[in-house]
Short mmCIF file of C-alpha atoms in Angstrom, two decimals:
data_model
loop_
_atom_site.label_atom_id
_atom_site.label_comp_id
_atom_site.label_asym_id
_atom_site.label_seq_id
_atom_site.Cartn_x
_atom_site.Cartn_y
_atom_site.Cartn_z
CA GLY A 7 7.56 -7.53 26.14
CA ALA A 8 8.23 -10.49 24.23
CA VAL A 9 11.85 -11.06 23.25
CA VAL A 10 13.13 -12.77 20.05
CA SER A 11 16.72 -13.11 19.59
CA GLN A 12 18.93 -13.93 16.30
CA HIS A 13 22.35 -15.38 16.02
CA PRO A 14 24.72 -14.41 14.64
CA SER A 15 24.15 -10.59 14.52
CA TRP A 16 26.44 -10.49 11.57
CA VAL A 17 28.49 -13.11 9.17
CA ILE A 18 30.63 -13.11 6.55
CA CYS A 19 31.23 -15.83 4.33
CA LYS A 20 32.78 -17.05 1.10
CA SER A 21 30.75 -17.65 -1.88
CA GLY A 22 29.55 -21.21 -2.28
CA THR A 23 29.50 -21.77 1.74
CA SER A 24 26.25 -22.30 3.75
CA VAL A 25 25.33 -19.98 6.63
CA LYS A 26 22.78 -20.92 9.69
CA ILE A 27 20.98 -18.45 11.31
CA GLU A 28 18.98 -19.15 14.34
CA CYS A 29 15.77 -17.58 15.64
CA ARG A 30 15.03 -17.62 18.94
CA SER A 31 11.64 -16.95 21.14
CA LEU A 32 13.09 -16.23 24.70
CA ASP A 33 9.88 -16.04 26.92
CA PHE A 34 6.82 -17.58 25.04
CA GLN A 35 6.52 -20.39 22.57
CA ALA A 36 5.98 -19.58 18.89
CA THR A 37 3.86 -21.94 16.73
CA THR A 38 4.52 -19.73 13.78
CA MET A 39 7.96 -17.80 13.02
CA PHE A 40 8.29 -15.69 9.62
CA TRP A 41 11.68 -14.94 7.70
CA TYR A 42 12.06 -11.61 6.13
CA ARG A 43 14.65 -10.67 3.84
CA GLN A 44 15.50 -7.17 3.57
CA PHE A 45 17.82 -5.28 1.03
CA PRO A 46 19.21 -1.73 1.41
CA LYS A 47 16.76 1.03 1.86
CA GLN A 48 14.11 -1.28 0.55
CA SER A 49 11.13 -2.84 2.48
CA LEU A 50 10.96 -6.24 4.49
CA MET A 51 9.93 -9.12 1.97
CA LEU A 52 8.46 -12.28 3.46
CA MET A 53 10.26 -15.47 2.63
CA ALA A 54 8.55 -17.91 4.44
CA THR A 55 6.67 -18.98 7.06
CA SER A 56 7.53 -21.62 9.64
CA ASN A 57 5.01 -23.52 11.63
CA GLU A 58 6.57 -25.81 14.13
CA GLY A 59 6.44 -29.33 13.31
CA SER A 60 5.58 -29.15 9.71
CA LYS A 61 7.24 -27.90 6.64
CA ALA A 62 7.70 -24.08 5.84
CA THR A 63 5.70 -22.57 3.15
CA TYR A 64 7.62 -20.42 0.96
CA GLU A 65 6.70 -17.25 -0.73
CA GLN A 66 6.36 -17.22 -4.70
CA GLY A 67 9.97 -16.74 -5.98
CA VAL A 68 11.85 -18.12 -3.03
CA GLU A 69 13.96 -21.10 -3.38
CA LYS A 70 12.85 -23.82 -0.67
CA ASP A 71 16.54 -25.87 -1.83
CA LYS A 72 18.46 -22.41 -1.20
CA PHE A 73 16.84 -21.34 1.79
CA LEU A 74 16.11 -24.13 4.32
CA ILE A 75 13.98 -23.44 7.24
CA ASN A 76 13.79 -25.85 10.32
CA HIS A 77 11.19 -25.34 13.10
CA ALA A 78 12.16 -28.03 15.20
CA SER A 79 10.74 -26.62 18.71
CA LEU A 80 8.44 -24.12 19.69
CA THR A 81 10.99 -21.73 20.55
CA LEU A 82 13.58 -22.08 17.78
CA SER A 83 13.67 -21.81 13.88
CA THR A 84 16.82 -21.72 11.76
CA LEU A 85 17.36 -20.40 8.37
CA THR A 86 19.99 -21.67 6.15
CA VAL A 87 21.64 -20.18 3.12
CA THR A 88 23.04 -22.84 0.95
CA SER A 89 25.68 -22.00 -1.34
CA ALA A 90 25.56 -18.44 -0.71
CA HIS A 91 26.60 -15.78 -3.46
CA PRO A 92 26.83 -12.29 -3.28
CA GLU A 93 23.50 -11.30 -4.50
CA ASP A 94 22.39 -13.39 -1.36
CA SER A 95 23.91 -10.22 0.92
CA SER A 96 21.15 -8.93 2.83
CA PHE A 97 19.50 -8.22 5.91
CA TYR A 98 17.60 -11.14 7.43
CA ILE A 99 14.90 -10.58 10.15
CA CYS A 100 12.80 -13.10 11.66
CA SER A 101 9.74 -12.63 13.81
CA ALA A 102 7.48 -14.90 15.95
CA ARG A 103 3.89 -15.23 16.75
CA ASP A 104 2.57 -15.56 20.06
CA PRO A 105 -0.49 -17.26 19.89
CA LEU A 106 -1.68 -16.43 23.40
CA ALA A 107 -1.28 -12.76 22.89
CA GLY A 108 -3.99 -10.58 21.33
CA VAL A 109 -3.98 -10.09 17.67
CA PRO A 110 -2.54 -8.17 15.84
CA ASP A 111 0.57 -7.54 17.53
CA THR A 112 1.44 -10.87 18.13
CA GLN A 113 4.36 -10.94 15.79
CA TYR A 114 7.84 -10.28 17.80
CA PHE A 115 10.69 -9.39 15.50
CA GLY A 116 14.24 -10.49 16.02
CA PRO A 117 17.18 -7.91 15.51
CA GLY A 118 18.50 -9.19 12.40
CA THR A 119 21.05 -10.79 10.87
CA ARG A 120 23.63 -8.93 8.70
CA LEU A 121 25.01 -11.60 5.82
CA THR A 122 27.58 -10.65 3.65
CA VAL A 123 28.96 -12.92 1.05
CA LEU A 124 32.13 -12.28 -0.64
CA GLY B 246 -2.08 -10.29 -3.12
CA GLU B 247 -1.79 -7.31 -0.72
CA ASN B 248 -0.24 -4.11 -2.19
CA VAL B 249 1.11 -1.66 0.36
CA GLY B 250 2.76 1.14 -0.53
CA LEU B 251 3.89 4.46 0.90
CA HIS B 252 3.32 8.17 -1.00
CA LEU B 253 6.81 9.79 0.43
CA PRO B 254 9.89 8.30 0.68
CA THR B 255 11.52 10.61 2.87
CA LEU B 256 10.07 13.32 5.23
CA SER B 257 12.23 16.10 6.85
CA VAL B 258 10.66 17.93 9.92
CA GLN B 259 11.72 20.13 12.61
CA GLU B 260 11.64 19.30 15.98
CA GLY B 261 8.83 19.87 17.83
CA ASP B 262 6.69 19.82 14.87
CA ASN B 263 4.05 16.99 13.97
CA SER B 264 4.77 14.62 11.37
CA ILE B 265 2.13 12.60 9.17
CA ILE B 266 3.28 9.60 7.01
CA ASN B 267 0.98 7.98 4.65
CA CYS B 268 0.11 4.83 3.18
CA ALA B 269 -1.99 3.36 0.81
CA TYR B 270 -3.23 -0.39 0.69
CA SER B 271 -4.94 -2.62 -1.88
CA ASN B 272 -6.42 -5.49 -0.28
CA SER B 273 -9.87 -4.31 1.67
CA ALA B 274 -10.01 -7.89 3.20
CA SER B 275 -6.76 -7.03 5.63
CA ASP B 276 -7.96 -7.43 9.39
CA TYR B 277 -5.65 -5.14 10.81
CA PHE B 278 -3.03 -2.31 9.92
CA ILE B 279 0.22 -1.96 11.92
CA TRP B 280 2.79 0.94 11.97
CA TYR B 281 6.40 -0.54 12.78
CA LYS B 282 9.40 1.93 13.33
CA GLN B 283 12.66 0.43 12.31
CA GLU B 284 16.02 2.05 13.21
CA SER B 285 19.16 1.62 11.15
CA GLY B 286 20.60 -1.78 11.49
CA LYS B 287 17.66 -3.19 13.71
CA GLY B 288 14.59 -5.17 13.50
CA PRO B 289 11.15 -2.93 13.35
CA GLN B 290 9.51 -2.15 16.18
CA PHE B 291 5.70 -2.08 16.94
CA ILE B 292 4.07 1.45 17.30
CA ILE B 293 0.36 1.15 17.06
CA ASP B 294 -2.18 -0.82 14.93
CA ILE B 295 -5.69 -0.19 14.28
CA ARG B 296 -8.42 -2.89 13.13
CA SER B 297 -9.81 -2.60 9.96
CA ASN B 298 -13.32 -1.75 11.24
CA MET B 299 -11.98 0.97 12.98
CA ASP B 300 -11.14 4.77 11.80
CA LYS B 301 -9.01 6.31 14.26
CA ARG B 302 -6.62 4.92 17.21
CA GLN B 303 -4.63 6.98 19.62
CA GLY B 304 -1.42 6.11 21.51
CA GLN B 305 1.15 7.79 23.13
CA ARG B 306 1.91 10.97 20.54
CA VAL B 307 0.79 8.90 17.77
CA THR B 308 -2.52 8.48 15.86
CA VAL B 309 -3.53 6.32 13.03
CA LEU B 310 -6.31 7.42 10.92
CA LEU B 311 -7.78 4.62 8.62
CA ASN B 312 -10.01 5.56 5.42
CA LYS B 313 -11.46 2.64 4.01
CA THR B 314 -13.16 4.54 1.29
CA VAL B 315 -10.04 5.20 -0.24
CA LYS B 316 -7.76 2.63 1.06
CA HIS B 317 -5.51 4.78 3.01
CA LEU B 318 -3.86 5.00 6.47
CA SER B 319 -1.79 7.76 7.98
CA LEU B 320 0.22 7.72 11.36
CA GLN B 321 0.47 11.03 12.84
CA ILE B 322 3.46 11.91 15.28
CA ALA B 323 2.88 14.69 17.73
CA ALA B 324 5.59 16.94 18.70
CA THR B 325 8.29 14.91 16.91
CA GLN B 326 11.47 14.22 18.66
CA PRO B 327 14.88 13.36 17.38
CA GLY B 328 14.64 10.18 18.51
CA ASP B 329 11.72 9.70 16.38
CA SER B 330 14.37 9.49 13.12
CA ALA B 331 13.68 6.36 11.59
CA VAL B 332 12.09 4.42 8.82
CA TYR B 333 8.76 3.82 9.11
CA PHE B 334 6.27 1.02 7.60
CA CYS B 335 2.68 0.21 7.50
CA ALA B 336 1.83 -3.37 6.99
CA ALA B 337 -1.40 -4.98 6.42
CA LEU B 338 -1.98 -8.21 8.27
CA LEU B 339 -4.41 -11.05 6.91
CA ALA B 340 -5.30 -13.28 9.52
CA ARG B 341 -6.65 -15.97 7.66
CA SER B 342 -3.32 -16.21 5.86
CA ASN B 343 -1.64 -17.42 8.72
CA TYR B 344 -1.45 -13.76 10.10
CA LYS B 345 1.07 -13.02 7.23
CA LEU B 346 2.41 -9.33 7.28
CA THR B 347 2.60 -7.59 3.92
CA PHE B 348 4.94 -4.19 4.26
CA GLY B 349 4.68 -1.23 2.68
CA LYS B 350 7.97 0.57 1.19
CA GLY B 351 8.79 2.77 4.07
CA THR B 352 9.11 6.28 4.82
CA LEU B 353 12.58 7.78 6.04
CA LEU B 354 11.81 10.54 8.97
CA THR B 355 14.58 12.64 9.71
CA VAL B 356 13.87 15.08 12.54
CA ASN B 357 16.15 18.42 12.93
CA PRO B 358 16.75 19.63 15.94
#
């Protein structure tokens, strides 16, 4: 099946620094990628929808200036957490949609990135 | 917006028993409903889906039932195995909303050997 990778798998950073997380579709071209955040023992919350070559669409309550999303190619989207604070510590998961696959299981999820802000 | 939730936060079963995980949704305009399995520290894994105009769909050891009258769906796992232990999420997909998924709260399934 389709594979989506994330890098890094985990990261620890100091408060006030920025962290970039990459999401790659390895064997298909993803016109749309999604970024989710998951706190412990909670569900996945959609942060933003990223379309290749255009600006991301953020969900209500998600600060676009804090969570910068770049979808520069059909196989790569990046999420940058700027000026990270301890409350940004979470599990960040991306998914990529293969437009050539049948609906609905066209979203393939990455393995997630564990961010810990000290 | 869509509101998708689960009735039971935890479910503990004996190995070999059948498991039933429930989910309620609010937006009847959803096109598909999907069940995902998430193991600790990993991303969600697709299990099975059902189109909104269907009532039942079966897979290998899993069955999803959709009751549109009461906006409820369930995931049945037959002969539950220790490897089935995970958190299970239902999600609703709205195609016209750029294929966005809205996830339910999740149910932790524990299978006792």
